[in-house]
Each structure stands twice: as structure tokens, then as C-alpha cells.
PDB file of C-alpha atoms in Angstrom:
ATOM      1  CA  UNK A1172     -35.259  -6.373 188.691  1.00 45.00           C
ATOM      2  CA  UNK A1173     -35.979 -10.106 188.768  1.00 46.00           C
ATOM      3  CA  UNK A1174     -37.122 -12.288 185.919  1.00 47.00           C
ATOM      4  CA  UNK A1175     -39.150 -15.188 187.347  1.00 44.00           C
ATOM      5  CA  UNK A1176     -38.645 -17.201 184.162  1.00 48.00           C
ATOM      6  CA  UNK A1177     -34.854 -17.048 184.300  1.00 47.00           C
ATOM      7  CA  UNK A1178     -32.590 -19.296 186.438  1.00 48.00           C
ATOM      8  CA  UNK A1179     -31.781 -17.964 189.842  1.00 49.00           C
ATOM      9  CA  UNK A1180     -28.241 -16.873 189.057  1.00 48.00           C
ATOM     10  CA  UNK A1181     -29.434 -14.659 186.274  1.00 45.00           C
ATOM     11  CA  UNK A1182     -31.576 -12.496 188.588  1.00 47.00           C
ATOM     12  CA  UNK A1183     -30.373  -9.413 190.311  1.00 47.00           C
ATOM     13  CA  UNK A1184     -30.584  -9.997 193.963  1.00 50.00           C
ATOM     14  CA  UNK A1185     -29.973  -7.196 196.467  1.00 48.00           C
ATOM     15  CA  UNK A1186     -28.416  -9.480 198.990  1.00 47.00           C
ATOM     16  CA  UNK A1187     -26.128 -11.473 196.783  1.00 46.00           C
ATOM     17  CA  UNK A1188     -23.063  -9.706 198.154  1.00 46.00           C
ATOM     18  CA  UNK A1189     -24.007 -10.824 201.660  1.00 45.00           C
ATOM     19  CA  UNK A1190     -23.990 -14.378 200.523  1.00 47.00           C
ATOM     20  CA  UNK A1191     -20.426 -13.974 199.272  1.00 45.00           C
ATOM     21  CA  UNK A1192     -21.200 -14.928 195.610  1.00 48.00           C
ATOM     22  CA  UNK A1193     -20.569 -13.411 192.111  1.00 53.00           C
ATOM     23  CA  UNK A1194     -23.883 -11.590 191.816  1.00 53.00           C
ATOM     24  CA  UNK A1195     -22.380  -8.117 191.515  1.00 57.00           C
ATOM     25  CA  UNK A1196     -20.146  -9.138 188.606  1.00 58.00           C
ATOM     26  CA  UNK A1197     -23.049 -10.696 186.770  1.00 57.00           C
ATOM     27  CA  UNK A1198     -25.185  -7.661 187.310  1.00 62.00           C
ATOM     28  CA  UNK A1199     -22.626  -5.348 185.721  1.00 62.00           C
ATOM     29  CA  UNK A1200     -21.963  -7.782 182.932  1.00 65.00           C
ATOM     30  CA  UNK A1201     -25.647  -7.759 181.974  1.00 67.00           C
ATOM     31  CA  UNK A1202     -26.112  -4.019 182.437  1.00 67.00           C
ATOM     32  CA  UNK A1203     -23.564  -3.013 179.750  1.00 66.00           C
ATOM     33  CA  UNK A1204     -25.178  -4.920 176.866  1.00 71.00           C
ATOM     34  CA  UNK A1205     -28.575  -3.764 177.944  1.00 71.00           C
ATOM     35  CA  UNK A1206     -27.427  -0.175 177.966  1.00 69.00           C
ATOM     36  CA  UNK A1207     -25.825  -0.668 174.539  1.00 69.00           C
ATOM     37  CA  UNK A1208     -29.009  -2.227 173.238  1.00 69.00           C
ATOM     38  CA  UNK A1209     -31.052   0.633 174.638  1.00 71.00           C
ATOM     39  CA  UNK A1210     -28.684   3.188 173.071  1.00 68.00           C
ATOM     40  CA  UNK A1211     -28.839   1.360 169.726  1.00 68.00           C
ATOM     41  CA  UNK A1212     -32.599   1.274 169.867  1.00 71.00           C
ATOM     42  CA  UNK A1213     -32.691   4.968 170.705  1.00 74.00           C
ATOM     43  CA  UNK A1214     -30.271   5.864 167.888  1.00 74.00           C
ATOM     44  CA  UNK A1215     -32.076   3.556 165.457  1.00 70.00           C
ATOM     45  CA  UNK A1216     -35.461   5.027 166.392  1.00 73.00           C
ATOM     46  CA  UNK A1217     -34.104   8.551 165.933  1.00 72.00           C
ATOM     47  CA  UNK A1218     -32.572   7.803 162.530  1.00 72.00           C
ATOM     48  CA  UNK A1219     -35.704   5.988 161.433  1.00 71.00           C
ATOM     49  CA  UNK A1220     -37.775   8.931 162.533  1.00 76.00           C
ATOM     50  CA  UNK A1221     -35.511  11.233 160.493  1.00 77.00           C
ATOM     51  CA  UNK A1222     -35.882   8.983 157.427  1.00 76.00           C
ATOM     52  CA  UNK A1223     -39.624   8.871 157.913  1.00 77.00           C
ATOM     53  CA  UNK A1224     -39.787  12.656 158.198  1.00 81.00           C
ATOM     54  CA  UNK A1225     -37.542  12.982 155.140  1.00 82.00           C
ATOM     55  CA  UNK A1226     -39.711  10.643 153.066  1.00 80.00           C
ATOM     56  CA  UNK A1227     -42.830  12.360 154.366  1.00 81.00           C
ATOM     57  CA  UNK A1228     -41.467  15.761 153.360  1.00 84.00           C
ATOM     58  CA  UNK A1229     -40.471  14.422 149.931  1.00 83.00           C
ATOM     59  CA  UNK A1230     -43.944  12.935 149.544  1.00 83.00           C
ATOM     60  CA  UNK A1231     -45.503  16.274 150.482  1.00 86.00           C
ATOM     61  CA  UNK A1232     -43.295  18.056 147.956  1.00 87.00           C
ATOM     62  CA  UNK A1233     -44.122  15.537 145.200  1.00 85.00           C
ATOM     63  CA  UNK A1234     -47.789  15.826 146.089  1.00 85.00           C
ATOM     64  CA  UNK A1235     -47.588  19.629 145.996  1.00 85.00           C
ATOM     65  CA  UNK A1236     -45.773  19.550 142.599  1.00 85.00           C
ATOM     66  CA  UNK A1237     -48.282  17.054 141.233  1.00 83.00           C
ATOM     67  CA  UNK A1238     -51.139  19.198 142.524  1.00 84.00           C
ATOM     68  CA  UNK A1239     -49.653  22.316 140.933  1.00 85.00           C
ATOM     69  CA  UNK A1240     -49.134  20.494 137.627  1.00 84.00           C
ATOM     70  CA  UNK A1241     -52.636  19.131 137.804  1.00 83.00           C
ATOM     71  CA  UNK A1242     -54.033  22.592 138.492  1.00 84.00           C
ATOM     72  CA  UNK A1243     -51.962  24.025 135.613  1.00 85.00           C
ATOM     73  CA  UNK A1244     -53.277  21.334 133.265  1.00 85.00           C
ATOM     74  CA  UNK A1245     -56.778  21.963 134.518  1.00 84.00           C
ATOM     75  CA  UNK A1246     -56.474  25.692 133.872  1.00 84.00           C
ATOM     76  CA  UNK A1247     -54.916  24.974 130.448  1.00 85.00           C
ATOM     77  CA  UNK A1248     -57.788  22.663 129.548  1.00 85.00           C
ATOM     78  CA  UNK A1249     -60.287  25.248 130.767  1.00 86.00           C
ATOM     79  CA  UNK A1250     -58.562  27.971 128.716  1.00 85.00           C
ATOM     80  CA  UNK A1251     -58.431  25.756 125.633  1.00 84.00           C
ATOM     81  CA  UNK A1252     -62.082  24.844 126.081  1.00 83.00           C
ATOM     82  CA  UNK A1253     -62.994  28.521 126.383  1.00 85.00           C
ATOM     83  CA  UNK A1254     -61.020  29.336 123.229  1.00 86.00           C
ATOM     84  CA  UNK A1255     -62.693  26.450 121.415  1.00 84.00           C
ATOM     85  CA  UNK A1256     -66.114  27.602 122.570  1.00 86.00           C
ATOM     86  CA  UNK A1257     -65.333  31.170 121.490  1.00 86.00           C
ATOM     87  CA  UNK A1258     -64.082  29.934 118.091  1.00 84.00           C
ATOM     88  CA  UNK A1259     -67.147  27.758 117.607  1.00 85.00           C
ATOM     89  CA  UNK A1260     -69.388  30.651 118.583  1.00 84.00           C
ATOM     90  CA  UNK A1261     -67.660  32.853 116.018  1.00 85.00           C
ATOM     91  CA  UNK A1262     -67.948  30.164 113.322  1.00 84.00           C
ATOM     92  CA  UNK A1263     -71.598  29.648 114.208  1.00 85.00           C
ATOM     93  CA  UNK A1264     -72.224  33.366 113.851  1.00 85.00           C
ATOM     94  CA  UNK A1265     -70.429  33.342 110.485  1.00 85.00           C
ATOM     95  CA  UNK A1266     -72.519  30.390 109.309  1.00 83.00           C
ATOM     96  CA  UNK A1267     -75.683  32.112 110.430  1.00 84.00           C
ATOM     97  CA  UNK A1268     -74.687  35.261 108.538  1.00 85.00           C
ATOM     98  CA  UNK A1269     -73.738  33.166 105.495  1.00 83.00           C
ATOM     99  CA  UNK A1270     -77.039  31.302 105.671  1.00 83.00           C
ATOM    100  CA  UNK A1271     -78.908  34.591 105.859  1.00 84.00           C
ATOM    101  CA  UNK A1272     -76.939  35.846 102.840  1.00 83.00           C
ATOM    102  CA  UNK A1273     -77.734  32.666 100.918  1.00 81.00           C
ATOM    103  CA  UNK A1274     -81.396  32.996 101.788  1.00 84.00           C
ATOM    104  CA  UNK A1275     -81.461  36.578 100.554  1.00 86.00           C
ATOM    105  CA  UNK A1276     -79.584  35.572  97.406  1.00 84.00           C
ATOM    106  CA  UNK A1277     -82.025  32.734  96.747  1.00 85.00           C
ATOM    107  CA  UNK A1278     -84.981  35.043  97.204  1.00 87.00           C
ATOM    108  CA  UNK A1279     -83.395  37.583  94.855  1.00 86.00           C
ATOM    109  CA  UNK A1280     -82.560  34.841  92.360  1.00 85.00           C
ATOM    110  CA  UNK A1281     -86.115  33.532  92.531  1.00 85.00           C
ATOM    111  CA  UNK A1282     -87.486  36.975  91.742  1.00 88.00           C
ATOM    112  CA  UNK A1283     -85.023  37.338  88.904  1.00 88.00           C
ATOM    113  CA  UNK A1284     -86.018  33.949  87.487  1.00 87.00           C
ATOM    114  CA  UNK A1285     -89.689  34.932  87.624  1.00 88.00           C
ATOM    115  CA  UNK A1286     -88.913  38.109  85.711  1.00 89.00           C
ATOM    116  CA  UNK A1287     -86.792  36.209  83.186  1.00 88.00           C
ATOM    117  CA  UNK A1288     -89.586  33.679  82.750  1.00 87.00           C
ATOM    118  CA  UNK A1289     -92.011  36.482  81.953  1.00 88.00           C
ATOM    119  CA  UNK A1290     -89.562  37.948  79.434  1.00 90.00           C
ATOM    120  CA  UNK A1291     -89.007  34.523  77.848  1.00 89.00           C
ATOM    121  CA  UNK A1292     -92.740  34.005  77.543  1.00 88.00           C
ATOM    122  CA  UNK A1293     -93.076  37.394  75.887  1.00 88.00           C
ATOM    123  CA  UNK A1294     -90.192  36.637  73.527  1.00 88.00           C
ATOM    124  CA  UNK A1295     -91.657  33.213  72.751  1.00 87.00           C
ATOM    125  CA  UNK A1296     -95.015  34.778  71.902  1.00 84.00           C
ATOM    126  CA  UNK A1297     -93.232  37.295  69.695  1.00 86.00           C
ATOM    127  CA  UNK A1298     -91.235  34.545  67.984  1.00 83.00           C
ATOM    128  CA  UNK A1299     -94.373  32.495  67.365  1.00 81.00           C
ATOM    129  CA  UNK A1300     -96.044  35.549  65.846  1.00 80.00           C
ATOM    130  CA  UNK A1301     -93.029  36.214  63.637  1.00 76.00           C
ATOM    131  CA  UNK A1302     -92.961  32.528  62.708  1.00 72.00           C
ATOM    132  CA  UNK A1303     -96.558  32.705  61.568  1.00 73.00           C
ATOM    133  CA  UNK A1304     -95.685  35.780  59.535  1.00 69.00           C
ATOM    134  CA  UNK A1305     -92.547  34.195  58.083  1.00 65.00           C
ATOM    135  CA  UNK A1306     -94.145  30.858  57.277  1.00 65.00           C
ATOM    136  CA  UNK A1307     -95.463  32.003  53.859  1.00 64.00           C
ATOM    137  CA  UNK A1308     -92.040  33.444  53.016  1.00 64.00           C
ATOM    138  CA  UNK A1309     -90.371  30.209  54.084  1.00 68.00           C
ATOM    139  CA  UNK A1310     -92.672  28.189  51.885  1.00 69.00           C
ATOM    140  CA  UNK A1311     -91.945  30.509  48.979  1.00 66.00           C
ATOM    141  CA  UNK A1312     -88.201  30.276  49.667  1.00 65.00           C
ATOM    142  CA  UNK A1313     -88.238  26.492  49.690  1.00 69.00           C
ATOM    143  CA  UNK A1314     -90.301  26.436  46.511  1.00 71.00           C
ATOM    144  CA  UNK A1315     -87.896  28.769  44.709  1.00 69.00           C
ATOM    145  CA  UNK A1316     -84.918  26.863  46.081  1.00 70.00           C
ATOM    146  CA  UNK A1317     -86.358  23.644  44.688  1.00 70.00           C
ATOM    147  CA  UNK A1318     -86.797  25.281  41.315  1.00 72.00           C
ATOM    148  CA  UNK A1319     -83.183  26.493  41.344  1.00 75.00           C
ATOM    149  CA  UNK A1320     -81.863  23.025  42.104  1.00 81.00           C
ATOM    150  CA  UNK A1321     -82.217  22.129  38.426  1.00 83.00           C
ATOM    151  CA  UNK A1322     -80.239  25.219  37.377  1.00 85.00           C
ATOM    152  CA  UNK A1323     -77.552  24.388  39.931  1.00 86.00           C
ATOM    153  CA  UNK A1324     -77.375  20.761  38.734  1.00 89.00           C
ATOM    154  CA  UNK A1325     -76.861  21.899  35.121  1.00 90.00           C
ATOM    155  CA  UNK A1326     -74.255  24.423  36.289  1.00 91.00           C
ATOM    156  CA  UNK A1327     -72.308  21.701  38.108  1.00 91.00           C
ATOM    157  CA  UNK A1328     -72.378  19.476  35.018  1.00 94.00           C
ATOM    158  CA  UNK A1329     -71.070  22.395  32.973  1.00 94.00           C
ATOM    159  CA  UNK A1330     -68.211  22.976  35.433  1.00 93.00           C
ATOM    160  CA  UNK A1331     -67.338  19.286  35.416  1.00 94.00           C
ATOM    161  CA  UNK A1332     -67.147  19.257  31.590  1.00 94.00           C
ATOM    162  CA  UNK A1333     -65.096  22.447  31.574  1.00 93.00           C
ATOM    163  CA  UNK A1334     -62.705  21.023  34.188  1.00 93.00           C
ATOM    164  CA  UNK A1335     -62.130  17.919  32.051  1.00 92.00           C
ATOM    165  CA  UNK A1336     -61.585  19.980  28.912  1.00 93.00           C
ATOM    166  CA  UNK A1337     -59.186  22.375  30.637  1.00 93.00           C
ATOM    167  CA  UNK A1338     -57.207  19.478  32.140  1.00 91.00           C
ATOM    168  CA  UNK A1339     -56.882  17.930  28.671  1.00 91.00           C
ATOM    169  CA  UNK A1340     -55.934  21.298  27.157  1.00 91.00           C
ATOM    170  CA  UNK A1341     -53.218  21.843  29.841  1.00 90.00           C
ATOM    171  CA  UNK A1342     -51.865  18.337  29.295  1.00 88.00           C
ATOM    172  CA  UNK A1343     -51.560  19.028  25.550  1.00 88.00           C
ATOM    173  CA  UNK A1344     -49.877  22.361  26.357  1.00 88.00           C
ATOM    174  CA  UNK A1345     -47.348  20.641  28.629  1.00 86.00           C
ATOM    175  CA  UNK A1346     -46.712  17.723  26.253  1.00 83.00           C
ATOM    176  CA  UNK A1347     -43.728  17.751  23.923  1.00 80.00           C
ATOM    177  CA  UNK A1348     -45.316  15.228  21.560  1.00 81.00           C
ATOM    178  CA  UNK A1349     -48.957  16.281  21.114  1.00 82.00           C
ATOM    179  CA  UNK A1350     -49.607  18.813  18.311  1.00 86.00           C
ATOM    180  CA  UNK A1351     -50.323  22.447  19.076  1.00 85.00           C
ATOM    181  CA  UNK A1352     -53.276  22.476  16.668  1.00 89.00           C
ATOM    182  CA  UNK A1353     -55.221  20.046  18.833  1.00 90.00           C
ATOM    183  CA  UNK A1354     -54.839  22.401  21.808  1.00 89.00           C
ATOM    184  CA  UNK A1355     -56.014  25.391  19.766  1.00 92.00           C
ATOM    185  CA  UNK A1356     -59.025  23.437  18.525  1.00 93.00           C
ATOM    186  CA  UNK A1357     -59.954  22.511  22.100  1.00 92.00           C
ATOM    187  CA  UNK A1358     -59.606  26.123  23.230  1.00 92.00           C
ATOM    188  CA  UNK A1359     -61.853  27.275  20.378  1.00 93.00           C
ATOM    189  CA  UNK A1360     -64.459  24.683  21.324  1.00 93.00           C
ATOM    190  CA  UNK A1361     -64.436  25.835  24.980  1.00 93.00           C
ATOM    191  CA  UNK A1362     -64.824  29.494  24.016  1.00 93.00           C
ATOM    192  CA  UNK A1363     -67.716  28.618  21.681  1.00 93.00           C
ATOM    193  CA  UNK A1364     -69.534  26.702  24.431  1.00 91.00           C
ATOM    194  CA  UNK A1365     -68.951  29.547  26.926  1.00 91.00           C
ATOM    195  CA  UNK A1366     -70.525  31.991  24.480  1.00 91.00           C
ATOM    196  CA  UNK A1367     -73.533  29.767  23.655  1.00 92.00           C
ATOM    197  CA  UNK A1368     -74.400  28.325  27.093  1.00 92.00           C
ATOM    198  CA  UNK A1369     -76.588  30.707  29.204  1.00 91.00           C
ATOM    199  CA  UNK A1370     -75.176  29.322  32.453  1.00 90.00           C
ATOM    200  CA  UNK A1371     -71.626  29.975  31.225  1.00 92.00           C
ATOM    201  CA  UNK A1372     -72.740  33.456  30.239  1.00 91.00           C
ATOM    202  CA  UNK A1373     -74.073  34.048  33.776  1.00 88.00           C
ATOM    203  CA  UNK A1374     -70.680  32.987  35.149  1.00 89.00           C
ATOM    204  CA  UNK A1375     -68.800  35.184  32.625  1.00 90.00           C
ATOM    205  CA  UNK A1376     -66.827  32.070  31.762  1.00 92.00           C
ATOM    206  CA  UNK A1377     -65.536  33.339  28.387  1.00 93.00           C
ATOM    207  CA  UNK A1378     -63.370  36.040  29.982  1.00 93.00           C
ATOM    208  CA  UNK A1379     -61.926  33.544  32.455  1.00 93.00           C
ATOM    209  CA  UNK A1380     -61.120  31.025  29.705  1.00 93.00           C
ATOM    210  CA  UNK A1381     -59.356  33.667  27.678  1.00 93.00           C
ATOM    211  CA  UNK A1382     -57.261  34.619  30.714  1.00 93.00           C
ATOM    212  CA  UNK A1383     -56.351  30.973  31.307  1.00 92.00           C
ATOM    213  CA  UNK A1384     -55.323  30.386  27.700  1.00 92.00           C
ATOM    214  CA  UNK A1385     -53.043  33.445  27.744  1.00 92.00           C
ATOM    215  CA  UNK A1386     -51.403  33.162  31.151  1.00 91.00           C
ATOM    216  CA  UNK A1387     -51.620  29.619  32.578  1.00 88.00           C
ATOM    217  CA  UNK A1388     -48.269  28.153  31.516  1.00 87.00           C
ATOM    218  CA  UNK A1389     -47.581  26.010  34.566  1.00 87.00           C
ATOM    219  CA  UNK A1390     -46.619  22.375  33.979  1.00 86.00           C
ATOM    220  CA  UNK A1391     -45.567  19.516  36.208  1.00 76.00           C
ATOM    221  CA  UNK A1392     -42.232  17.709  35.837  1.00 74.00           C
ATOM    222  CA  UNK A1393     -41.325  15.843  32.663  1.00 66.00           C
ATOM    223  CA  UNK A1394     -42.452  12.435  33.955  1.00 71.00           C
ATOM    224  CA  UNK A1395     -45.691  13.714  35.472  1.00 67.00           C
ATOM    225  CA  UNK A1396     -48.788  11.639  34.662  1.00 71.00           C
ATOM    226  CA  UNK A1397     -51.243  13.406  37.013  1.00 72.00           C
ATOM    227  CA  UNK A1398     -53.227  16.038  35.119  1.00 74.00           C
ATOM    228  CA  UNK A1399     -53.956  17.903  38.362  1.00 79.00           C
ATOM    229  CA  UNK A1400     -50.269  18.761  38.629  1.00 82.00           C
ATOM    230  CA  UNK A1401     -50.520  20.831  35.469  1.00 86.00           C
ATOM    231  CA  UNK A1402     -51.888  24.366  35.563  1.00 86.00           C
ATOM    232  CA  UNK A1403     -52.508  26.797  38.372  1.00 90.00           C
ATOM    233  CA  UNK A1404     -54.696  29.604  37.145  1.00 92.00           C
ATOM    234  CA  UNK A1405     -57.262  27.187  35.722  1.00 92.00           C
ATOM    235  CA  UNK A1406     -57.843  25.601  39.142  1.00 94.00           C
ATOM    236  CA  UNK A1407     -58.379  29.019  40.715  1.00 94.00           C
ATOM    237  CA  UNK A1408     -60.973  29.862  38.084  1.00 94.00           C
ATOM    238  CA  UNK A1409     -62.743  26.513  38.537  1.00 94.00           C
ATOM    239  CA  UNK A1410     -63.002  27.121  42.308  1.00 94.00           C
ATOM    240  CA  UNK A1411     -64.209  30.672  41.668  1.00 94.00           C
ATOM    241  CA  UNK A1412     -66.909  29.466  39.234  1.00 94.00           C
ATOM    242  CA  UNK A1413     -68.040  26.816  41.741  1.00 92.00           C
ATOM    243  CA  UNK A1414     -68.513  29.451  44.455  1.00 93.00           C
ATOM    244  CA  UNK A1415     -70.227  31.743  41.978  1.00 91.00           C
ATOM    245  CA  UNK A1416     -72.742  28.996  41.193  1.00 89.00           C
ATOM    246  CA  UNK A1417     -73.663  28.784  44.880  1.00 86.00           C
ATOM    247  CA  UNK A1418     -73.941  32.560  45.121  1.00 88.00           C
ATOM    248  CA  UNK A1419     -76.025  32.798  41.948  1.00 84.00           C
ATOM    249  CA  UNK A1420     -78.434  30.206  43.273  1.00 79.00           C
ATOM    250  CA  UNK A1421     -79.287  32.279  46.348  1.00 79.00           C
ATOM    251  CA  UNK A1422     -79.382  35.495  44.340  1.00 80.00           C
ATOM    252  CA  UNK A1423     -81.888  33.928  41.937  1.00 75.00           C
ATOM    253  CA  UNK A1424     -83.989  32.660  44.886  1.00 72.00           C
ATOM    254  CA  UNK A1425     -83.941  36.108  46.472  1.00 74.00           C
ATOM    255  CA  UNK A1426     -84.972  37.751  43.192  1.00 74.00           C
ATOM    256  CA  UNK A1427     -87.820  35.274  42.702  1.00 69.00           C
ATOM    257  CA  UNK A1428     -89.148  35.901  46.266  1.00 68.00           C
ATOM    258  CA  UNK A1429     -88.974  39.689  45.884  1.00 69.00           C
ATOM    259  CA  UNK A1430     -90.837  39.529  42.599  1.00 65.00           C
ATOM    260  CA  UNK A1431     -93.763  37.669  44.182  1.00 59.00           C
TER     261      UNK A1431
END
């Protein structure tokens, strides 16, 4: 093999031995590195091919794993979507059933309201009729009540006077300085008024006064200056007479209406 670009001594010439030169030594000297280079290139190509095959196999495995994972995720998403669709379908069916129930309930409620409206109209008509019937009685009641206001006013004045007299009587009873004769005179005056006053007679005040004079012995402490701290039974009777006045008023109104 001759390289035309190389100097003459670098070429392999078949007849160099005949010329008596060093061609044979040069040829062997060049052949060894070339063989080594060829062997290196062959080994390097083989190892590179192995690495390429190894990387290619690893790439195929990674691709296969990725594809399997992707398919698994795809199937998972599909399954989840199917479950979601099934759940939504079930909820939709429930809502439809609930809506139908509400519609039926509204219809039933509407019918019930119509019936109640009819009943209310009937009751209203009945009430208006009763009102027309009661109107004369109401007028009579108010008239009698107005007439009894004067009696009630006089009864309240009587109770106020009696309360003042009883408070003074109890203060004399509880006093260590005031004479007993003044208390007895006040008691006699109260009993005389209770016997002469028709309102006091209606309240049976004389019996209550007698009970107070006999049994109400309660007094406040020695330094007490508040008359309301003296006596107990008298205050109960005063409250009782006040309530009796209210009761008598309505009883008198009722009697007057029934007599008409």
C-alpha cells in the first residue's frame, strides 16, 4: 500500500529489499501501531456498542414503566370519573325525587290553605254576627261600668280614710307616751263609720275592724318612726277590702245588666 502524499521512504515498496535499503524494517515498524490502532478501534467500537445497547435497553425499560404508570393513571382517572358520574347521577335522582316530594307537599299545602281560608271566612262571619249580637250588651256593660265608677271612687276614698285612721290607731297602740283613751276613741269612731256607711256595710268592714282591734298587736322597734312598720293584720284587711271593691264593682255591673 502506497500513500502518494507521503515521502518516498514512508511507502511500502515491494522491491525495497532488492535495493539493499531499510524498507522492511520501516514496514514492520508501521504495521504494529496500525494493528494496535485497529484493535483499539475494534475494542472501542464494541464497548461503545455495548453501552449504546445498555442505554437503549434502559430507555426501553423506563419507557415501558412510564407507559405502564401512565396507563394506570389513565385507568384510575377513568374509574374516578365513572364513580363521580355514578355519584352525580345518584344525587341527581335524589334531587329529582326531593323536588317531586316538595311539589306534592306544596300542592297539598295549597289545598290545606284553601280549606283553612274557607274555615277562617266562616269563623269571621260567625264572629261578626256574634259581634252584632253582643254590641247592645257591650254598650250596656260600658254604661253600667261608667255608673259604677262613682261607687268605686267613693269606696277608694273610704279605704284611704280607714287606712289613715288605722295607721294612727296602731301608732297610738305602739306608743308608750300616748294615752290609751285616745286609741279607744279612735276605734269607736271607726266602728261607728263602718256601721253607718253603706259602702263599708257592703264590705263588711265592721267585723274586720273588730278583729284588728282585738288581735293586731304588732309594733315596730322602739325608735321606729314609719307607721307602715306597725301592724300586720290591718294591712291584710286593707288589701282584702281593696280587692273586694274591685270584685263588687263587676258584680254590681253584672247584676245591672241581668236586670235589664
